[in-house]
Amino acid sequence: MSRAKVISYSPWVAHFNTGACNGCDIEVLATLTPLYDPERFGVKLSPSIRHADILIVTGAVTKKAAERLKRLYEQMPRPKYVIAVGACAIDGGVFSKSYSVVAGADRVVPVDVYVPGCPPRPEAILDGILQLVQKLRSGGVSGGSK
Amino acid sequence: MTVDKVIEIPVSLEVPIGPQHPALHEPVMLKVYAEGEEVVKVEVNTGYNHRGIERLTEKNSFYRNIFIVSRVCGICNIVHSDVYVRAVEQVMDIEPSRRAKYLRVLAMELERIHSHMIINAIMAEILGYDTLFMYIMRDREKVMKAKEILTGNRVLGDYLMVGGVRRDLNEVDRERLKNILVKLEPEVWKYIKVFEEDETLWKRLRGVGVIKPRDVTLHGLVGPTARGSGVNIDARREGYDAYGEVPFNIIVRSDMDSWGRMMVRWHETIESISMCKYILENLPSNGPAVPDETRLPRKFPVGEAFARVEAPRGELTYYVMSDGRQNPYRVKIRTPSFNNIINSGFSYIGHTIADVPVILTSYDPCISCMERAIITDLRRGERMYLRFKDLSTRLK
Amino acid sequence: MGKPSLIKEVLKWFIGRPVTIQYPYEGTSIEDRFRGRHFADLNKCTGCSLCAIECPADAINMEKLPEKASVPKNPRRIYPVVSYSKCVYCYRCVTICPFDAYVTTNDYKLAGPARLYSRDYSLQSIRGGGQ
Amino acid sequence: MEALSELLKEYALTTYSVKPNRLVIEIPKERVKNALKVIKEKHGDTGIYVSTIVGTDFPDKKQVRLDYYLVTHPDDKVYVLRTWLSREDPRVDSILDLFPGALSGECETHDLLGVVFEGNPFIKREFFAPTDVASKGVFPLRKDSGV
């Protein structure tokens, strides 16, 4: 946001719940509503994963959802970024030792920003999104190249 | 050539909805079979959210489990920890103080307000009424603030401990909570008016997803879903915690459709607000509400307990069994959504595809609560439909 | 059945000031008692490991103190390191600690490209630790 | 409460209670369905529902315990029907035709504990358990499952 541009990039987000407790999901939803309003930065919820630039992953990635997560990531257009929201999506949180959990989105797809918290506040999620917006605007490394 | 046999080929369409879908923010997959626009069969496929929590509780100690079971469901986390904590207290023969019981009810009712508001907001979004969604979500932030003041976190409170609650409420915060609730009530009445009068909502919700009272009990549906069909089920009537002392009305409506279920939720929100106000005004001061966690007993007697609670989505039950060791021998969780979503496949049949998300949302699905399952809908067998695949095999 | 009754509300906000908080240019109000980042104060910690045992997410690891660190009472010279990415902020460690050794804050700004740990915050609480 | 235990007098082996005040009636496994039929006839279609089915594994007794938690309404009383199955071959009659609401509970108990409900066409593995656990033939809630 340092340089003013006539045309700036508006990343759209898609949200995928990989077995979360809904705590993070309602906070992601709260982030998208009037009080925090990320549309000020051009960020809005995209209707389909094929239109999205940022994938928000919530939840302890269950084995069944892990396949779907990988498939969703492959369907995204480049540049693509992934935000892992909540303790479960980062390291499995309290479910890390369960038999049906992969524990960690970064074991399935490359993650660009981690937002810790259980669940994180909407401000923290907005922080995470803004870091990516800044990265995009400053011409940072394109995601998904790893 | 005479025609002796006519084979009617139904044009059956298979529409998968989910697990990632613009209209569903939950990891559930509804496989809808439709003939034209009419839904003929629905399969509820989940299991995307099975985290093996019951097994996990057997591997962790009684106290650690309090925090694990609150993460079964983020929206109704205090209810989950309350019912588990009460079951453990019954095994251990501990009785919390009266003040702690009132504070527990306060936390649970705040949770009910925010849960009912969010599902009504999501319903508005699914109907395409985004303005209403945004307004309800704006006012819901007031409740989130109240939860933050009371429990220390917006969503996951981690508010309960065996023997009481984990933080007390001081006078300043009590006044602030009261102010928030006073400001919230007129807003809720406004939305009730919108739901009652708006033509858009009326047309999309009335007569959609009708469930008869007999089907409710046969299929074990609970909570607002049952109360919207005129079945008077409410676990709060048992009078656990302070529910025996706080006055409240049970909202029962006989509309039987999606609209009736949403209205039950709105009127329960009003009821919860007045309960919270009553608690804040009549908070007893006898006995400490916060137990010293370092001094809680480390020995657990042998025993079993079965506790019920009325979660925002309906009756939630926990069965806890101890064999005298540090870890519970068995914890069985039966969440309301587990019954409401899996057993309600019959109610989609005959409606259009566009109504499927509406009906699902009117049950207030909490897939994380369900935690499990791939279930095929119980066919009532009135009409027999064949899919192309089956047809080809049958013709051979 | 009447007209869409939300129109009055919509018009009111159409001319009024938006409700949006201009975050991050403007702060939001966070409760003082919000459960945010926390770390062990090594002046009080005795290395008893109770917090690591009781943590429901297993987010606390006991690590060896560096050579230079001078701690008043810690015979085994180990201290808890909280992984902020795995921590669920239930504050069980804070309430179970027999020596009240945890410092709690309402800091929630933890988003970043890497995992975070409480190591530096803990070591800064004693002389010779932070360097 | 007395009414129900009176009603099931001929079926019951023993009666006791689970905290807090839940009457438990132990019934031999062959007669579970009959007992539920009697109860349903007493309360009617709208008077009772199956709240939950709890299966517990007891490896040292070589048995699996099955509890049916029934809730009556509008008076909201909870009763427990308890039965014991052998661990090697846990079989019991399905109550799906009496209580369609038992579907979710029966399917779950089958997948996680391996109890076979005879007459329920919907039970199968991988309902809840992930593929790798189910393909090994392991039931996660058995105490010796090792998951």
Coordinates of C-alpha atoms in Angstrom, one line a residue, chain B residues 12-367:
Chain B
S12 CA -32.4 -38.1 -13.5
L13 CA -29.8 -35.4 -12.8
E14 CA -27.1 -35.8 -10.2
V15 CA -26.2 -32.5 -8.5
P16 CA -23.4 -32.6 -6.0
I17 CA -23.6 -29.7 -3.6
G18 CA -20.4 -29.2 -1.5
P19 CA -18.0 -29.8 0.2
Q20 CA -16.7 -26.5 -1.2
H21 CA -19.7 -24.6 -2.5
P22 CA -20.7 -20.9 -2.5
A23 CA -24.0 -21.6 -0.8
L24 CA -22.6 -23.9 1.9
H25 CA -19.7 -23.0 4.1
E26 CA -19.6 -26.4 5.7
P27 CA -17.8 -29.5 4.7
V28 CA -20.8 -31.5 3.8
M29 CA -21.8 -33.0 0.5
L30 CA -25.4 -33.3 -0.5
K31 CA -25.8 -35.5 -3.5
V32 CA -29.1 -34.5 -4.9
Y33 CA -30.8 -36.6 -7.5
A34 CA -33.3 -34.6 -9.4
E35 CA -35.8 -35.2 -12.1
G36 CA -36.1 -32.0 -13.9
E37 CA -36.2 -29.5 -11.1
E38 CA -37.8 -31.9 -8.6
V39 CA -35.7 -33.6 -6.0
V40 CA -36.2 -37.3 -5.8
K41 CA -33.5 -38.4 -3.5
V42 CA -30.9 -36.8 -1.3
E43 CA -27.7 -38.4 0.0
V44 CA -26.0 -36.7 2.8
N45 CA -22.3 -37.4 2.4
T46 CA -20.1 -36.2 5.2
G47 CA -17.1 -37.6 7.0
Y48 CA -15.0 -34.6 5.8
N49 CA -15.1 -33.5 9.4
H50 CA -14.6 -36.7 11.3
R51 CA -11.8 -35.9 13.8
G52 CA -12.1 -39.0 16.0
I53 CA -12.9 -37.0 19.1
E54 CA -14.4 -39.8 21.1
R55 CA -11.2 -41.8 20.7
L56 CA -9.2 -38.8 21.5
T57 CA -11.0 -38.2 24.8
E58 CA -10.0 -41.7 25.9
K59 CA -6.3 -40.8 25.4
N60 CA -6.5 -37.5 27.4
S61 CA -7.1 -36.8 31.1
F62 CA -10.5 -35.6 32.4
Y63 CA -9.3 -32.0 32.7
R64 CA -7.6 -31.8 29.3
N65 CA -10.8 -33.1 27.8
I66 CA -12.8 -30.1 28.9
F67 CA -10.8 -28.1 26.3
I68 CA -11.0 -30.8 23.7
V69 CA -14.8 -31.2 23.8
S70 CA -15.3 -27.5 23.5
R71 CA -13.6 -27.8 20.2
V72 CA -16.2 -30.3 18.9
C73 CA -18.1 -27.3 17.8
G74 CA -17.0 -23.7 17.9
I75 CA -20.5 -22.2 17.7
C76 CA -21.9 -24.0 20.7
N77 CA -18.6 -24.6 22.6
I78 CA -19.8 -23.5 26.0
V79 CA -22.7 -25.8 25.8
H80 CA -20.4 -28.7 25.0
S81 CA -18.1 -28.0 27.8
D82 CA -21.0 -27.4 30.2
V83 CA -22.6 -30.8 29.5
Y84 CA -19.2 -32.6 29.8
V85 CA -18.3 -30.8 33.0
R86 CA -21.7 -31.5 34.5
A87 CA -21.3 -35.2 33.7
V88 CA -17.8 -35.2 35.3
E89 CA -19.1 -33.4 38.3
Q90 CA -21.8 -36.0 38.7
V91 CA -19.2 -38.8 38.6
M92 CA -17.0 -36.9 41.1
D93 CA -19.9 -35.6 43.3
I94 CA -18.9 -32.0 43.1
E95 CA -21.5 -29.2 43.3
P96 CA -20.6 -25.7 41.9
S97 CA -21.8 -22.6 43.8
R98 CA -25.0 -20.9 42.9
R99 CA -23.2 -17.9 41.4
A100 CA -21.2 -20.2 39.1
K101 CA -24.4 -21.9 37.9
Y102 CA -25.9 -18.5 37.1
L103 CA -22.8 -17.5 35.2
R104 CA -22.8 -20.7 33.2
V105 CA -26.4 -20.1 32.2
L106 CA -25.5 -16.5 31.2
A107 CA -22.6 -17.8 29.0
M108 CA -24.8 -20.4 27.4
E109 CA -27.6 -18.0 26.7
L110 CA -25.3 -15.5 25.1
E111 CA -24.1 -18.3 22.9
R112 CA -27.7 -19.1 21.9
I113 CA -28.2 -15.5 20.9
H114 CA -25.2 -15.4 18.7
S115 CA -25.8 -18.8 17.2
H116 CA -29.4 -18.0 16.3
M117 CA -28.4 -14.7 14.8
I118 CA -25.7 -16.2 12.6
I119 CA -28.0 -18.9 11.2
N120 CA -30.7 -16.4 10.4
A121 CA -28.0 -14.3 8.7
I122 CA -26.8 -17.2 6.7
M123 CA -30.4 -18.0 5.8
A124 CA -30.7 -14.5 4.5
E125 CA -27.5 -14.9 2.5
I126 CA -28.7 -18.2 1.0
L127 CA -32.0 -16.6 -0.1
G128 CA -30.0 -14.0 -1.9
Y129 CA -30.9 -11.2 0.6
D130 CA -27.4 -10.0 1.2
T131 CA -28.4 -6.7 2.7
L132 CA -30.2 -8.4 5.6
F133 CA -27.2 -10.8 6.0
M134 CA -24.9 -7.8 6.5
Y135 CA -27.2 -6.1 8.9
I136 CA -27.7 -9.1 11.1
M137 CA -24.0 -9.8 11.1
R138 CA -23.3 -6.2 12.1
D139 CA -25.6 -6.5 15.1
R140 CA -24.2 -9.9 16.0
E141 CA -20.9 -8.2 16.7
K142 CA -22.5 -6.7 19.8
V143 CA -23.1 -10.2 21.2
M144 CA -19.5 -11.2 20.3
K145 CA -18.3 -8.2 22.3
A146 CA -20.5 -9.4 25.2
K147 CA -18.9 -12.9 25.0
E148 CA -15.5 -11.3 24.9
I149 CA -16.2 -9.3 28.1
L150 CA -17.6 -12.4 29.9
T151 CA -15.3 -15.2 28.8
G152 CA -12.2 -13.5 27.4
N153 CA -12.5 -14.7 23.8
R154 CA -15.0 -13.9 21.0
V155 CA -15.8 -17.5 20.1
L156 CA -14.2 -20.2 22.1
G157 CA -14.8 -19.2 25.7
D158 CA -13.1 -22.1 27.6
Y159 CA -15.2 -20.7 30.3
L160 CA -16.0 -23.8 32.4
M161 CA -14.1 -25.8 34.9
V162 CA -15.1 -28.7 37.1
G163 CA -16.6 -26.9 40.2
G164 CA -17.4 -23.6 38.6
V165 CA -16.4 -21.1 36.0
R166 CA -12.9 -19.8 35.1
R167 CA -13.4 -16.1 35.6
D168 CA -15.7 -14.0 37.6
L169 CA -17.8 -11.1 36.5
N170 CA -17.1 -7.7 38.1
E171 CA -19.6 -4.9 38.6
V172 CA -18.2 -2.7 35.7
D173 CA -18.5 -5.6 33.2
R174 CA -22.0 -6.4 34.5
E175 CA -23.2 -2.9 33.6
R176 CA -21.5 -3.1 30.2
L177 CA -23.2 -6.4 29.4
K178 CA -26.5 -5.0 30.5
N179 CA -26.0 -2.0 28.1
I180 CA -25.2 -4.3 25.2
L181 CA -28.3 -6.4 25.7
V182 CA -30.5 -3.3 26.1
K183 CA -29.2 -2.0 22.8
L184 CA -29.5 -5.4 21.1
E185 CA -33.2 -6.1 21.8
P186 CA -34.8 -3.5 19.6
E187 CA -32.6 -4.6 16.7
V188 CA -33.8 -8.2 17.1
W189 CA -37.4 -7.0 17.1
K190 CA -36.7 -5.2 13.8
Y191 CA -35.4 -8.4 12.2
I192 CA -38.4 -10.3 13.4
K193 CA -40.6 -7.7 11.7
V194 CA -38.6 -8.1 8.5
F195 CA -39.0 -11.9 8.6
E196 CA -42.7 -11.6 9.3
E197 CA -43.4 -9.0 6.6
D198 CA -40.9 -9.3 3.8
E199 CA -42.4 -10.8 0.7
T200 CA -39.0 -12.3 -0.5
L201 CA -38.4 -14.2 2.7
W202 CA -42.1 -15.2 2.9
K203 CA -42.1 -16.7 -0.6
R204 CA -38.9 -18.6 -0.2
L205 CA -39.6 -20.0 3.2
R206 CA -43.3 -20.6 3.6
G207 CA -44.3 -24.2 2.9
V208 CA -40.8 -25.3 2.2
G209 CA -39.5 -28.4 4.0
V210 CA -42.6 -29.2 5.9
I211 CA -42.1 -31.8 8.7
K212 CA -45.1 -33.2 10.5
P213 CA -44.9 -33.7 14.3
R214 CA -45.1 -37.5 13.9
D215 CA -42.0 -37.5 11.7
V216 CA -40.2 -35.3 14.2
T217 CA -40.4 -37.9 17.0
L218 CA -40.0 -40.9 14.7
H219 CA -36.8 -39.6 13.3
G220 CA -35.6 -38.2 16.5
L221 CA -35.3 -34.6 15.4
V222 CA -34.6 -32.1 18.2
G223 CA -34.3 -28.5 19.0
P224 CA -35.8 -25.6 17.0
T225 CA -36.4 -28.0 14.2
A226 CA -38.8 -30.0 16.4
R227 CA -40.3 -26.9 18.2
G228 CA -41.1 -25.3 14.8
S229 CA -43.3 -28.3 14.1
G230 CA -45.2 -28.0 17.3
V231 CA -43.3 -30.7 19.3
N232 CA -42.5 -29.4 22.7
I233 CA -39.0 -30.7 23.3
D234 CA -36.7 -28.7 25.5
A235 CA -34.0 -30.2 27.7
R236 CA -33.8 -27.0 29.7
R237 CA -37.0 -28.2 31.4
E238 CA -34.9 -30.6 33.4
G239 CA -33.6 -27.5 35.4
Y240 CA -29.9 -28.2 35.2
D241 CA -27.5 -25.5 36.3
A242 CA -29.7 -22.5 37.1
Y243 CA -32.4 -23.1 34.6
G244 CA -34.7 -24.2 37.4
E245 CA -34.5 -20.7 38.9
V246 CA -34.3 -18.4 35.8
P247 CA -37.8 -17.9 34.3
F248 CA -38.1 -18.6 30.6
N249 CA -40.7 -19.6 28.1
I250 CA -40.4 -22.4 25.6
I251 CA -41.2 -21.2 22.1
V252 CA -43.3 -23.7 20.2
R253 CA -44.8 -22.9 16.8
S254 CA -47.1 -25.0 14.6
D255 CA -46.0 -23.7 11.2
M256 CA -44.0 -26.9 10.5
D257 CA -42.0 -25.2 7.6
S258 CA -38.6 -23.5 7.2
W259 CA -40.1 -20.1 8.1
G260 CA -41.6 -21.5 11.4
R261 CA -38.2 -22.9 12.4
M262 CA -36.5 -19.5 11.7
M263 CA -39.2 -17.7 13.7
V264 CA -38.7 -20.1 16.6
R265 CA -35.0 -19.1 16.6
W266 CA -35.8 -15.3 16.5
H267 CA -38.3 -15.6 19.4
E268 CA -35.8 -17.7 21.4
T269 CA -33.3 -15.0 20.9
I270 CA -35.7 -12.5 22.5
E271 CA -36.3 -15.0 25.3
S272 CA -32.5 -15.5 25.8
I273 CA -32.0 -11.7 26.0
S274 CA -34.5 -11.4 28.8
M275 CA -33.0 -14.4 30.6
C276 CA -29.6 -12.8 30.4
K277 CA -31.0 -9.5 31.8
Y278 CA -32.7 -11.4 34.6
I279 CA -29.4 -13.2 35.5
L280 CA -27.4 -9.9 35.4
E281 CA -29.8 -8.3 37.7
N282 CA -30.2 -11.2 40.1
L283 CA -26.7 -12.6 40.1
P284 CA -26.3 -14.3 43.5
S285 CA -23.1 -13.5 45.4
N286 CA -22.9 -16.5 47.7
G287 CA -19.9 -18.8 47.3
P288 CA -16.9 -18.4 45.0
A289 CA -17.6 -19.0 41.4
V290 CA -14.0 -19.7 40.4
P291 CA -12.4 -22.9 41.8
D292 CA -8.7 -23.0 42.4
E293 CA -7.6 -25.2 39.4
T294 CA -4.4 -26.2 41.1
R295 CA -6.3 -27.8 44.0
L296 CA -9.0 -29.8 42.1
P297 CA -9.1 -33.5 43.0
R298 CA -6.7 -35.7 41.1
K299 CA -8.5 -38.9 41.9
F300 CA -11.6 -39.9 39.9
P301 CA -14.1 -42.4 41.4
V302 CA -15.5 -45.2 39.3
G303 CA -18.9 -44.3 37.9
E304 CA -20.9 -43.2 34.9
A305 CA -23.1 -40.3 34.1
F306 CA -25.4 -39.2 31.3
A307 CA -26.0 -35.5 30.9
R308 CA -28.3 -33.6 28.6
V309 CA -28.3 -29.9 27.6
E310 CA -30.3 -27.8 25.3
A311 CA -27.8 -26.5 22.8
P312 CA -28.8 -23.8 20.3
R313 CA -29.5 -26.7 17.8
G314 CA -31.3 -29.0 20.2
E315 CA -30.7 -31.7 22.7
L316 CA -27.0 -32.5 23.2
T317 CA -26.1 -35.5 25.2
Y318 CA -22.9 -36.7 26.8
Y319 CA -22.2 -40.1 28.4
V320 CA -19.1 -40.2 30.5
M321 CA -17.7 -43.3 32.1
S322 CA -14.8 -43.5 34.5
D323 CA -13.0 -46.6 35.6
G324 CA -11.0 -44.9 38.3
R325 CA -8.0 -43.9 36.2
Q326 CA -6.9 -40.4 35.0
N327 CA -8.5 -40.8 31.6
P328 CA -12.2 -41.4 31.0
Y329 CA -13.0 -45.0 29.9
R330 CA -15.7 -43.9 27.4
V331 CA -17.1 -40.5 26.3
K332 CA -20.0 -40.7 24.0
I333 CA -21.1 -37.5 22.3
R334 CA -24.5 -37.2 20.5
T335 CA -24.9 -33.8 19.0
P336 CA -28.2 -32.4 17.8
S337 CA -27.0 -31.9 14.2
F338 CA -26.1 -35.6 14.1
N339 CA -29.9 -36.4 14.3
N340 CA -31.2 -33.4 12.5
I341 CA -29.2 -33.6 9.4
I342 CA -28.7 -37.3 8.9
N343 CA -32.3 -38.4 9.7
S344 CA -34.0 -35.6 7.8
G345 CA -33.1 -36.7 4.2
F346 CA -36.8 -37.5 3.7
S347 CA -37.9 -33.8 3.9
Y348 CA -36.1 -32.7 0.7
I349 CA -38.1 -35.0 -1.6
G350 CA -40.5 -33.2 -3.8
H351 CA -39.0 -29.8 -3.5
T352 CA -36.9 -28.0 -6.2
I353 CA -33.1 -28.0 -6.3
A354 CA -33.1 -24.3 -5.3
D355 CA -34.9 -25.2 -2.1
V356 CA -32.3 -27.8 -0.9
P357 CA -29.9 -25.3 0.6
V358 CA -32.8 -23.4 2.2
I359 CA -34.1 -26.6 3.8
L360 CA -30.7 -27.6 5.0
T361 CA -30.0 -24.2 6.5
S362 CA -33.4 -24.2 8.2
Y363 CA -32.1 -27.2 10.3
D364 CA -29.1 -25.1 11.4
P365 CA -26.5 -27.6 10.2
C366 CA -23.4 -27.8 12.3
I367 CA -21.3 -30.3 10.5

